mmCIF file of N, CA, C and O in Angstrom:
data_model
loop_
_atom_site.group_PDB
_atom_site.id
_atom_site.type_symbol
_atom_site.label_atom_id
_atom_site.label_comp_id
_atom_site.label_asym_id
_atom_site.label_seq_id
_atom_site.Cartn_x
_atom_site.Cartn_y
_atom_site.Cartn_z
ATOM 1 N N MET Q 1264 18.841 7.986 23.917
ATOM 2 C CA MET Q 1264 18.112 7.964 22.660
ATOM 3 C C MET Q 1264 16.878 8.839 22.804
ATOM 4 O O MET Q 1264 16.111 8.702 23.743
ATOM 5 N N ASP Q 1265 16.684 9.725 21.865
ATOM 6 C CA ASP Q 1265 15.515 10.589 21.865
ATOM 7 C C ASP Q 1265 14.516 10.062 20.844
ATOM 8 O O ASP Q 1265 14.695 10.238 19.637
ATOM 9 N N ALA Q 1266 13.487 9.408 21.331
ATOM 10 C CA ALA Q 1266 12.450 8.879 20.447
ATOM 11 C C ALA Q 1266 11.327 9.892 20.321
ATOM 12 O O ALA Q 1266 11.007 10.599 21.274
ATOM 13 N N THR Q 1267 10.745 9.930 19.132
ATOM 14 C CA THR Q 1267 9.586 10.793 18.947
ATOM 15 C C THR Q 1267 8.379 10.138 19.596
ATOM 16 O O THR Q 1267 8.391 8.942 19.923
ATOM 17 N N HIS Q 1268 7.335 10.909 19.759
ATOM 18 C CA HIS Q 1268 6.100 10.375 20.339
ATOM 19 C C HIS Q 1268 5.550 9.237 19.476
ATOM 20 O O HIS Q 1268 5.105 8.216 19.998
ATOM 21 N N LEU Q 1269 5.601 9.397 18.159
ATOM 22 C CA LEU Q 1269 5.114 8.370 17.253
ATOM 23 C C LEU Q 1269 5.954 7.092 17.366
ATOM 24 O O LEU Q 1269 5.415 5.984 17.376
ATOM 25 N N GLU Q 1270 7.268 7.235 17.476
ATOM 26 C CA GLU Q 1270 8.138 6.070 17.646
ATOM 27 C C GLU Q 1270 7.847 5.360 18.962
ATOM 28 O O GLU Q 1270 7.838 4.125 19.030
ATOM 29 N N TYR Q 1271 7.621 6.132 19.997
ATOM 30 C CA TYR Q 1271 7.274 5.558 21.293
ATOM 31 C C TYR Q 1271 5.985 4.753 21.188
ATOM 32 O O TYR Q 1271 5.914 3.618 21.674
ATOM 33 N N LEU Q 1272 4.965 5.313 20.542
ATOM 34 C CA LEU Q 1272 3.694 4.605 20.391
ATOM 35 C C LEU Q 1272 3.850 3.348 19.551
ATOM 36 O O LEU Q 1272 3.288 2.298 19.862
ATOM 37 N N GLU Q 1273 4.635 3.444 18.477
ATOM 38 C CA GLU Q 1273 4.863 2.282 17.622
ATOM 39 C C GLU Q 1273 5.588 1.176 18.397
ATOM 40 O O GLU Q 1273 5.206 0.005 18.340
ATOM 41 N N ALA Q 1274 6.622 1.542 19.133
ATOM 42 C CA ALA Q 1274 7.352 0.554 19.930
ATOM 43 C C ALA Q 1274 6.442 -0.064 20.992
ATOM 44 O O ALA Q 1274 6.511 -1.273 21.246
ATOM 45 N N ARG Q 1275 5.608 0.749 21.594
ATOM 46 C CA ARG Q 1275 4.684 0.245 22.613
ATOM 47 C C ARG Q 1275 3.701 -0.748 22.012
ATOM 48 O O ARG Q 1275 3.443 -1.807 22.595
ATOM 49 N N LEU Q 1276 3.176 -0.454 20.828
ATOM 50 C CA LEU Q 1276 2.233 -1.370 20.174
ATOM 51 C C LEU Q 1276 2.905 -2.678 19.781
ATOM 52 O O LEU Q 1276 2.328 -3.756 19.935
ATOM 53 N N ILE Q 1277 4.135 -2.595 19.289
ATOM 54 C CA ILE Q 1277 4.870 -3.807 18.929
ATOM 55 C C ILE Q 1277 5.126 -4.649 20.174
ATOM 56 O O ILE Q 1277 4.942 -5.880 20.164
ATOM 57 N N ALA Q 1278 5.529 -4.001 21.262
ATOM 58 C CA ALA Q 1278 5.766 -4.733 22.512
ATOM 59 C C ALA Q 1278 4.494 -5.404 23.008
ATOM 60 O O ALA Q 1278 4.526 -6.562 23.442
ATOM 61 N N LEU Q 1279 3.375 -4.707 22.937
ATOM 62 C CA LEU Q 1279 2.108 -5.296 23.366
ATOM 63 C C LEU Q 1279 1.716 -6.480 22.482
ATOM 64 O O LEU Q 1279 1.222 -7.500 22.972
ATOM 65 N N GLU Q 1280 1.948 -6.356 21.193
ATOM 66 C CA GLU Q 1280 1.623 -7.449 20.283
ATOM 67 C C GLU Q 1280 2.482 -8.676 20.580
ATOM 68 O O GLU Q 1280 1.988 -9.802 20.636
ATOM 69 N N LEU Q 1281 3.775 -8.466 20.796
ATOM 70 C CA LEU Q 1281 4.661 -9.585 21.121
ATOM 71 C C LEU Q 1281 4.289 -10.211 22.457
ATOM 72 O O LEU Q 1281 4.322 -11.444 22.619
ATOM 73 N N LEU Q 1282 3.928 -9.390 23.417
ATOM 74 C CA LEU Q 1282 3.482 -9.889 24.717
ATOM 75 C C LEU Q 1282 2.211 -10.716 24.563
ATOM 76 O O LEU Q 1282 2.095 -11.813 25.112
ATOM 77 N N PHE Q 1283 1.273 -10.208 23.786
ATOM 78 C CA PHE Q 1283 0.019 -10.906 23.520
ATOM 79 C C PHE Q 1283 0.289 -12.279 22.898
ATOM 80 O O PHE Q 1283 -0.232 -13.298 23.349
ATOM 81 N N ARG Q 1284 1.132 -12.308 21.874
ATOM 82 C CA ARG Q 1284 1.456 -13.581 21.222
ATOM 83 C C ARG Q 1284 2.124 -14.548 22.196
ATOM 84 O O ARG Q 1284 1.814 -15.737 22.228
ATOM 85 N N GLY Q 1285 3.072 -14.041 22.967
ATOM 86 C CA GLY Q 1285 3.773 -14.894 23.920
ATOM 87 C C GLY Q 1285 2.844 -15.449 24.992
ATOM 88 O O GLY Q 1285 2.945 -16.626 25.359
ATOM 89 N N MET Q 1286 1.960 -14.609 25.491
ATOM 90 C CA MET Q 1286 1.031 -15.065 26.532
ATOM 91 C C MET Q 1286 0.080 -16.122 25.989
ATOM 92 O O MET Q 1286 -0.140 -17.152 26.635
ATOM 93 N N LEU Q 1287 -0.486 -15.888 24.811
ATOM 94 C CA LEU Q 1287 -1.397 -16.878 24.236
ATOM 95 C C LEU Q 1287 -0.670 -18.177 23.919
ATOM 96 O O LEU Q 1287 -1.198 -19.262 24.161
ATOM 97 N N SER Q 1288 0.542 -18.058 23.400
ATOM 98 C CA SER Q 1288 1.321 -19.267 23.113
ATOM 99 C C SER Q 1288 1.587 -20.056 24.389
ATOM 100 O O SER Q 1288 1.467 -21.280 24.413
ATOM 101 N N GLY Q 1289 1.928 -19.348 25.444
ATOM 102 C CA GLY Q 1289 2.171 -20.013 26.725
ATOM 103 C C GLY Q 1289 0.920 -20.652 27.293
ATOM 104 O O GLY Q 1289 0.984 -21.728 27.896
ATOM 105 N N LEU Q 1290 -0.221 -20.017 27.090
ATOM 106 C CA LEU Q 1290 -1.485 -20.567 27.599
ATOM 107 C C LEU Q 1290 -1.844 -21.890 26.934
ATOM 108 O O LEU Q 1290 -2.371 -22.794 27.580
ATOM 109 N N VAL Q 1291 -1.585 -22.011 25.645
ATOM 110 C CA VAL Q 1291 -2.025 -23.207 24.926
ATOM 111 C C VAL Q 1291 -0.936 -24.270 24.816
ATOM 112 O O VAL Q 1291 -1.239 -25.413 24.468
ATOM 113 N N GLU Q 1292 0.289 -23.915 25.113
ATOM 114 C CA GLU Q 1292 1.417 -24.818 24.876
ATOM 115 C C GLU Q 1292 1.243 -26.202 25.507
ATOM 116 O O GLU Q 1292 1.516 -27.210 24.872
ATOM 117 N N ASP Q 1293 0.820 -26.270 26.739
ATOM 118 C CA ASP Q 1293 0.732 -27.549 27.439
ATOM 119 C C ASP Q 1293 -0.681 -28.105 27.494
ATOM 120 O O ASP Q 1293 -0.948 -29.035 28.248
ATOM 121 N N ARG Q 1294 -1.577 -27.561 26.725
ATOM 122 C CA ARG Q 1294 -2.951 -28.035 26.704
ATOM 123 C C ARG Q 1294 -3.057 -29.295 25.853
ATOM 124 O O ARG Q 1294 -2.250 -29.508 24.935
ATOM 125 N N PRO Q 1295 -4.045 -30.150 26.130
ATOM 126 C CA PRO Q 1295 -4.204 -31.377 25.336
ATOM 127 C C PRO Q 1295 -4.469 -31.097 23.848
ATOM 128 O O PRO Q 1295 -4.036 -31.858 22.993
ATOM 129 N N ASP Q 1296 -5.184 -30.013 23.546
ATOM 130 C CA ASP Q 1296 -5.514 -29.669 22.161
ATOM 131 C C ASP Q 1296 -5.178 -28.196 21.912
ATOM 132 O O ASP Q 1296 -6.071 -27.343 21.839
ATOM 133 N N PRO Q 1297 -3.876 -27.870 21.798
ATOM 134 C CA PRO Q 1297 -3.496 -26.463 21.672
ATOM 135 C C PRO Q 1297 -4.095 -25.770 20.449
ATOM 136 O O PRO Q 1297 -4.525 -24.623 20.535
ATOM 137 N N LEU Q 1298 -4.149 -26.465 19.315
ATOM 138 C CA LEU Q 1298 -4.715 -25.838 18.120
ATOM 139 C C LEU Q 1298 -6.210 -25.613 18.288
ATOM 140 O O LEU Q 1298 -6.746 -24.589 17.855
ATOM 141 N N GLY Q 1299 -6.889 -26.539 18.935
ATOM 142 C CA GLY Q 1299 -8.312 -26.367 19.218
ATOM 143 C C GLY Q 1299 -8.543 -25.188 20.144
ATOM 144 O O GLY Q 1299 -9.522 -24.443 19.986
ATOM 145 N N ASP Q 1300 -7.654 -25.005 21.115
ATOM 146 C CA ASP Q 1300 -7.779 -23.862 22.028
ATOM 147 C C ASP Q 1300 -7.572 -22.541 21.298
ATOM 148 O O ASP Q 1300 -8.271 -21.564 21.568
ATOM 149 N N VAL Q 1301 -6.612 -22.504 20.371
ATOM 150 C CA VAL Q 1301 -6.399 -21.283 19.589
ATOM 151 C C VAL Q 1301 -7.642 -21.002 18.740
ATOM 152 O O VAL Q 1301 -8.120 -19.862 18.682
ATOM 153 N N ASP Q 1302 -8.191 -22.039 18.122
ATOM 154 C CA ASP Q 1302 -9.416 -21.865 17.326
ATOM 155 C C ASP Q 1302 -10.559 -21.342 18.188
ATOM 156 O O ASP Q 1302 -11.313 -20.467 17.773
ATOM 157 N N ARG Q 1303 -10.702 -21.874 19.397
ATOM 158 C CA ARG Q 1303 -11.762 -21.441 20.304
ATOM 159 C C ARG Q 1303 -11.591 -19.972 20.669
ATOM 160 O O ARG Q 1303 -12.545 -19.195 20.633
ATOM 161 N N MET Q 1304 -10.357 -19.570 20.997
ATOM 162 C CA MET Q 1304 -10.104 -18.171 21.343
ATOM 163 C C MET Q 1304 -10.404 -17.257 20.159
ATOM 164 O O MET Q 1304 -10.979 -16.180 20.318
ATOM 165 N N GLU Q 1305 -10.018 -17.697 18.966
ATOM 166 C CA GLU Q 1305 -10.276 -16.892 17.777
ATOM 167 C C GLU Q 1305 -11.782 -16.764 17.528
ATOM 168 O O GLU Q 1305 -12.276 -15.688 17.193
ATOM 169 N N ASP Q 1306 -12.517 -17.850 17.718
ATOM 170 C CA ASP Q 1306 -13.976 -17.804 17.564
ATOM 171 C C ASP Q 1306 -14.607 -16.853 18.575
ATOM 172 O O ASP Q 1306 -15.548 -16.121 18.250
ATOM 173 N N GLU Q 1307 -14.109 -16.868 19.813
ATOM 174 C CA GLU Q 1307 -14.629 -15.959 20.834
ATOM 175 C C GLU Q 1307 -14.362 -14.509 20.448
ATOM 176 O O GLU Q 1307 -15.217 -13.643 20.631
ATOM 177 N N PHE Q 1308 -13.185 -14.237 19.903
ATOM 178 C CA PHE Q 1308 -12.881 -12.884 19.437
ATOM 179 C C PHE Q 1308 -13.860 -12.477 18.346
ATOM 180 O O PHE Q 1308 -14.441 -11.394 18.388
ATOM 181 N N ARG Q 1309 -14.052 -13.345 17.376
ATOM 182 C CA ARG Q 1309 -14.944 -13.023 16.256
ATOM 183 C C ARG Q 1309 -16.374 -12.765 16.725
ATOM 184 O O ARG Q 1309 -17.068 -11.918 16.170
ATOM 185 N N SER Q 1310 -16.807 -13.504 17.738
ATOM 186 C CA SER Q 1310 -18.184 -13.330 18.206
ATOM 187 C C SER Q 1310 -18.374 -12.031 18.986
ATOM 188 O O SER Q 1310 -19.489 -11.547 19.111
ATOM 189 N N THR Q 1311 -17.289 -11.450 19.502
ATOM 190 C CA THR Q 1311 -17.424 -10.224 20.288
ATOM 191 C C THR Q 1311 -17.009 -8.963 19.541
ATOM 192 O O THR Q 1311 -17.473 -7.875 19.880
ATOM 193 N N VAL Q 1312 -16.175 -9.073 18.526
ATOM 194 C CA VAL Q 1312 -15.676 -7.880 17.841
ATOM 195 C C VAL Q 1312 -16.803 -7.101 17.169
ATOM 196 O O VAL Q 1312 -16.744 -5.879 17.056
ATOM 197 N N GLY Q 1313 -17.844 -7.783 16.760
ATOM 198 C CA GLY Q 1313 -18.967 -7.110 16.125
ATOM 199 C C GLY Q 1313 -19.717 -6.179 17.055
ATOM 200 O O GLY Q 1313 -20.421 -5.271 16.608
ATOM 201 N N PHE Q 1314 -19.587 -6.380 18.350
ATOM 202 C CA PHE Q 1314 -20.277 -5.555 19.338
ATOM 203 C C PHE Q 1314 -19.419 -4.390 19.838
ATOM 204 O O PHE Q 1314 -19.875 -3.601 20.643
ATOM 205 N N THR Q 1315 -18.180 -4.315 19.364
ATOM 206 C CA THR Q 1315 -17.260 -3.281 19.820
ATOM 207 C C THR Q 1315 -17.439 -2.022 18.984
ATOM 208 O O THR Q 1315 -17.476 -2.082 17.759
ATOM 209 N N LYS Q 1316 -17.531 -0.888 19.655
ATOM 210 C CA LYS Q 1316 -17.686 0.393 18.962
ATOM 211 C C LYS Q 1316 -16.301 1.003 18.751
ATOM 212 O O LYS Q 1316 -15.518 1.108 19.679
ATOM 213 N N PHE Q 1317 -16.017 1.386 17.520
ATOM 214 C CA PHE Q 1317 -14.718 1.941 17.157
ATOM 215 C C PHE Q 1317 -14.839 3.413 16.772
ATOM 216 O O PHE Q 1317 -14.255 3.859 15.807
ATOM 217 N N GLY Q 1318 -15.610 4.182 17.479
ATOM 218 C CA GLY Q 1318 -15.758 5.608 17.210
ATOM 219 C C GLY Q 1318 -17.121 5.947 16.644
ATOM 220 O O GLY Q 1318 -17.959 5.085 16.414
ATOM 221 N N ASP Q 1319 -17.314 7.230 16.393
ATOM 222 C CA ASP Q 1319 -18.607 7.726 15.930
ATOM 223 C C ASP Q 1319 -18.708 7.846 14.414
ATOM 224 O O ASP Q 1319 -19.794 7.812 13.857
ATOM 225 N N ASP Q 1320 -17.589 8.031 13.739
ATOM 226 C CA ASP Q 1320 -17.580 8.164 12.290
ATOM 227 C C ASP Q 1320 -17.668 6.759 11.680
ATOM 228 O O ASP Q 1320 -16.745 5.958 11.802
ATOM 229 N N ASP Q 1321 -18.777 6.454 11.014
ATOM 230 C CA ASP Q 1321 -18.998 5.097 10.506
ATOM 231 C C ASP Q 1321 -17.914 4.628 9.544
ATOM 232 O O ASP Q 1321 -17.461 3.489 9.614
ATOM 233 N N GLU Q 1322 -17.475 5.507 8.652
ATOM 234 C CA GLU Q 1322 -16.453 5.117 7.672
ATOM 235 C C GLU Q 1322 -15.120 4.834 8.358
ATOM 236 O O GLU Q 1322 -14.474 3.819 8.103
ATOM 237 N N ARG Q 1323 -14.703 5.722 9.246
ATOM 238 C CA ARG Q 1323 -13.449 5.535 9.976
ATOM 239 C C ARG Q 1323 -13.560 4.320 10.899
ATOM 240 O O ARG Q 1323 -12.627 3.525 10.995
ATOM 241 N N ALA Q 1324 -14.692 4.188 11.569
ATOM 242 C CA ALA Q 1324 -14.896 3.054 12.479
ATOM 243 C C ALA Q 1324 -14.770 1.730 11.729
ATOM 244 O O ALA Q 1324 -14.163 0.783 12.237
ATOM 245 N N GLU Q 1325 -15.308 1.672 10.530
ATOM 246 C CA GLU Q 1325 -15.219 0.434 9.757
ATOM 247 C C GLU Q 1325 -13.788 0.153 9.319
ATOM 248 O O GLU Q 1325 -13.342 -0.983 9.321
ATOM 249 N N ARG Q 1326 -13.034 1.202 8.964
ATOM 250 C CA ARG Q 1326 -11.617 1.011 8.616
ATOM 251 C C ARG Q 1326 -10.838 0.481 9.817
ATOM 252 O O ARG Q 1326 -10.030 -0.439 9.686
ATOM 253 N N ILE Q 1327 -11.087 1.058 10.990
ATOM 254 C CA ILE Q 1327 -10.394 0.619 12.204
ATOM 255 C C ILE Q 1327 -10.786 -0.819 12.530
ATOM 256 O O ILE Q 1327 -9.930 -1.652 12.844
ATOM 257 N N ARG Q 1328 -12.084 -1.133 12.441
ATOM 258 C CA ARG Q 1328 -12.550 -2.504 12.713
ATOM 259 C C ARG Q 1328 -11.847 -3.492 11.781
ATOM 260 O O ARG Q 1328 -11.361 -4.536 12.212
ATOM 261 N N THR Q 1329 -11.764 -3.148 10.504
ATOM 262 C CA THR Q 1329 -11.116 -4.022 9.522
ATOM 263 C C THR Q 1329 -9.643 -4.217 9.863
ATOM 264 O O THR Q 1329 -9.127 -5.340 9.794
ATOM 265 N N LEU Q 1330 -8.960 -3.138 10.244
ATOM 266 C CA LEU Q 1330 -7.548 -3.246 10.624
ATOM 267 C C LEU Q 1330 -7.357 -4.064 11.896
ATOM 268 O O LEU Q 1330 -6.433 -4.879 11.992
ATOM 269 N N VAL Q 1331 -8.230 -3.860 12.877
ATOM 270 C CA VAL Q 1331 -8.144 -4.622 14.125
ATOM 271 C C VAL Q 1331 -8.318 -6.109 13.835
ATOM 272 O O VAL Q 1331 -7.543 -6.947 14.306
ATOM 273 N N ILE Q 1332 -9.328 -6.446 13.060
ATOM 274 C CA ILE Q 1332 -9.577 -7.854 12.725
ATOM 275 C C ILE Q 1332 -8.376 -8.447 11.988
ATOM 276 O O ILE Q 1332 -7.940 -9.566 12.285
ATOM 277 N N ALA Q 1333 -7.813 -7.698 11.056
ATOM 278 C CA ALA Q 1333 -6.645 -8.195 10.313
ATOM 279 C C ALA Q 1333 -5.452 -8.428 11.242
ATOM 280 O O ALA Q 1333 -4.757 -9.446 11.128
ATOM 281 N N MET Q 1334 -5.215 -7.499 12.160
ATOM 282 C CA MET Q 1334 -4.088 -7.654 13.083
ATOM 283 C C MET Q 1334 -4.307 -8.834 14.034
ATOM 284 O O MET Q 1334 -3.377 -9.594 14.302
ATOM 285 N N VAL Q 1335 -5.517 -8.979 14.530
ATOM 286 C CA VAL Q 1335 -5.792 -10.099 15.437
ATOM 287 C C VAL Q 1335 -5.689 -11.416 14.673
ATOM 288 O O VAL Q 1335 -5.158 -12.407 15.199
ATOM 289 N N ASN Q 1336 -6.149 -11.455 13.434
ATOM 290 C CA ASN Q 1336 -6.000 -12.667 12.626
ATOM 291 C C ASN Q 1336 -4.526 -13.024 12.456
ATOM 292 O O ASN Q 1336 -4.148 -14.195 12.549
ATOM 293 N N THR Q 1337 -3.699 -12.017 12.214
ATOM 294 C CA THR Q 1337 -2.257 -12.239 12.089
ATOM 295 C C THR Q 1337 -1.677 -12.793 13.388
ATOM 296 O O THR Q 1337 -0.858 -13.719 13.380
ATOM 297 N N ASN Q 1338 -2.118 -12.243 14.506
ATOM 298 C CA ASN Q 1338 -1.624 -12.718 15.804
ATOM 299 C C ASN Q 1338 -2.061 -14.154 16.081
ATOM 300 O O ASN Q 1338 -1.265 -14.971 16.548
ATOM 301 N N PHE Q 1339 -3.320 -14.475 15.791
ATOM 302 C CA PHE Q 1339 -3.769 -15.852 16.005
ATOM 303 C C PHE Q 1339 -3.039 -16.821 15.072
ATOM 304 O O PHE Q 1339 -2.717 -17.940 15.474
ATOM 305 N N ALA Q 1340 -2.749 -16.388 13.851
ATOM 306 C CA ALA Q 1340 -1.985 -17.241 12.933
ATOM 307 C C ALA Q 1340 -0.583 -17.495 13.484
ATOM 308 O O ALA Q 1340 -0.070 -18.620 13.409
ATOM 309 N N ALA Q 1341 0.020 -16.469 14.072
ATOM 310 C CA ALA Q 1341 1.355 -16.635 14.656
ATOM 311 C C ALA Q 1341 1.303 -17.572 15.863
ATOM 312 O O ALA Q 1341 2.178 -18.430 16.027
ATOM 313 N N VAL Q 1342 0.291 -17.436 16.710
ATOM 314 C CA VAL Q 1342 0.148 -18.309 17.879
ATOM 315 C C VAL Q 1342 -0.110 -19.739 17.421
ATOM 316 O O VAL Q 1342 0.478 -20.690 17.953
ATOM 317 N N ARG Q 1343 -0.953 -19.900 16.417
ATOM 318 C CA ARG Q 1343 -1.243 -21.231 15.880
ATOM 319 C C ARG Q 1343 0.035 -21.858 15.326
ATOM 320 O O ARG Q 1343 0.308 -23.043 15.549
ATOM 321 N N SER Q 1344 0.835 -21.073 14.631
ATOM 322 C CA SER Q 1344 2.094 -21.563 14.073
ATOM 323 C C SER Q 1344 3.061 -22.000 15.172
ATOM 324 O O SER Q 1344 3.714 -23.043 15.065
ATOM 325 N N ARG Q 1345 3.142 -21.206 16.240
ATOM 326 C CA ARG Q 1345 4.020 -21.578 17.363
ATOM 327 C C ARG Q 1345 3.526 -22.848 18.035
ATOM 328 O O ARG Q 1345 4.327 -23.716 18.415
ATOM 329 N N ALA Q 1346 2.209 -22.983 18.186
ATOM 330 C CA ALA Q 1346 1.651 -24.188 18.804
ATOM 331 C C ALA Q 1346 1.948 -25.412 17.933
ATOM 332 O O ALA Q 1346 2.322 -26.476 18.440
ATOM 333 N N LEU Q 1347 1.785 -25.256 16.638
ATOM 334 C CA LEU Q 1347 2.069 -26.357 15.712
ATOM 335 C C LEU Q 1347 3.545 -26.729 15.751
ATOM 336 O O LEU Q 1347 3.899 -27.915 15.753
ATOM 337 N N ARG Q 1348 4.398 -25.746 15.821
ATOM 338 C CA ARG Q 1348 5.843 -26.015 15.912
ATOM 339 C C ARG Q 1348 6.160 -26.801 17.177
ATOM 340 O O ARG Q 1348 6.943 -27.754 17.154
ATOM 341 N N GLN Q 1349 5.530 -26.431 18.286
ATOM 342 C CA GLN Q 1349 5.750 -27.144 19.547
ATOM 343 C C GLN Q 1349 5.270 -28.591 19.438
ATOM 344 O O GLN Q 1349 5.929 -29.513 19.917
ATOM 345 N N ILE Q 1350 4.131 -28.797 18.794
ATOM 346 C CA ILE Q 1350 3.608 -30.155 18.578
ATOM 347 C C ILE Q 1350 4.604 -30.970 17.749
ATOM 348 O O ILE Q 1350 4.886 -32.131 18.065
ATOM 349 N N GLU Q 1351 5.139 -30.356 16.703
ATOM 350 C CA GLU Q 1351 6.110 -31.049 15.848
ATOM 351 C C GLU Q 1351 7.383 -31.391 16.611
ATOM 352 O O GLU Q 1351 7.935 -32.486 16.450
ATOM 353 N N ILE Q 1352 7.860 -30.486 17.452
ATOM 354 C CA ILE Q 1352 9.055 -30.736 18.257
ATOM 355 C C ILE Q 1352 8.811 -31.897 19.212
ATOM 356 O O ILE Q 1352 9.652 -32.795 19.344
ATOM 357 N N GLU Q 1353 7.662 -31.897 19.872
ATOM 358 C CA GLU Q 1353 7.340 -32.977 20.812
ATOM 359 C C GLU Q 1353 7.192 -34.305 20.093
ATOM 360 O O GLU Q 1353 7.658 -35.340 20.574
ATOM 361 N N ALA Q 1354 6.561 -34.286 18.911
ATOM 362 C CA ALA Q 1354 6.384 -35.519 18.139
ATOM 363 C C ALA Q 1354 7.740 -36.050 17.672
ATOM 364 O O ALA Q 1354 7.979 -37.267 17.711
ATOM 365 N N ALA Q 1355 8.630 -35.170 17.254
ATOM 366 C CA ALA Q 1355 9.954 -35.592 16.819
ATOM 367 C C ALA Q 1355 10.728 -36.214 17.973
ATOM 368 O O ALA Q 1355 11.461 -37.187 17.804
ATOM 369 N N GLY Q 1356 10.558 -35.644 19.172
ATOM 370 C CA GLY Q 1356 11.231 -36.175 20.354
ATOM 371 C C GLY Q 1356 10.719 -37.557 20.724
ATOM 372 O O GLY Q 1356 11.489 -38.415 21.159
ATOM 373 N N LYS Q 1357 9.445 -37.807 20.535
ATOM 374 C CA LYS Q 1357 8.855 -39.116 20.849
ATOM 375 C C LYS Q 1357 9.271 -40.181 19.863
ATOM 376 O O LYS Q 1357 9.423 -41.338 20.222
ATOM 377 N N THR Q 1358 9.465 -39.787 18.608
ATOM 378 C CA THR Q 1358 9.858 -40.794 17.610
ATOM 379 C C THR Q 1358 11.319 -41.197 17.752
ATOM 380 O O THR Q 1358 11.703 -42.265 17.323
ATOM 381 N N ARG Q 1359 12.122 -40.345 18.373
ATOM 382 C CA ARG Q 1359 13.535 -40.686 18.596
ATOM 383 C C ARG Q 1359 13.712 -41.678 19.732
ATOM 384 O O ARG Q 1359 14.699 -42.373 19.795
ATOM 385 N N ASN Q 1360 12.787 -41.675 20.646
ATOM 386 C CA ASN Q 1360 12.926 -42.539 21.839
ATOM 387 C C ASN Q 1360 12.416 -43.912 21.603
ATOM 388 O O ASN Q 1360 11.912 -44.558 21.014
#
């Protein structure tokens, strides 16, 4: 398969995003308060993203910052959803026994 450079970059970003989601989900899965841990991680991200420089062009930097925040919010929502699903599965298993 001959992928273009842009396709390679897109596939790489998707793989990194899936890896990120999987790692965070695995980190919180067995914690006593997985949703609280996801909230804490999200709060830590929010407190540091404001200090990150996204280039020299203020207009472009703000667009990139907005996109980064939106993507990270989407990822945390996905991790939160997976954690909630795991909680529901465990709760369903306990009610059957």
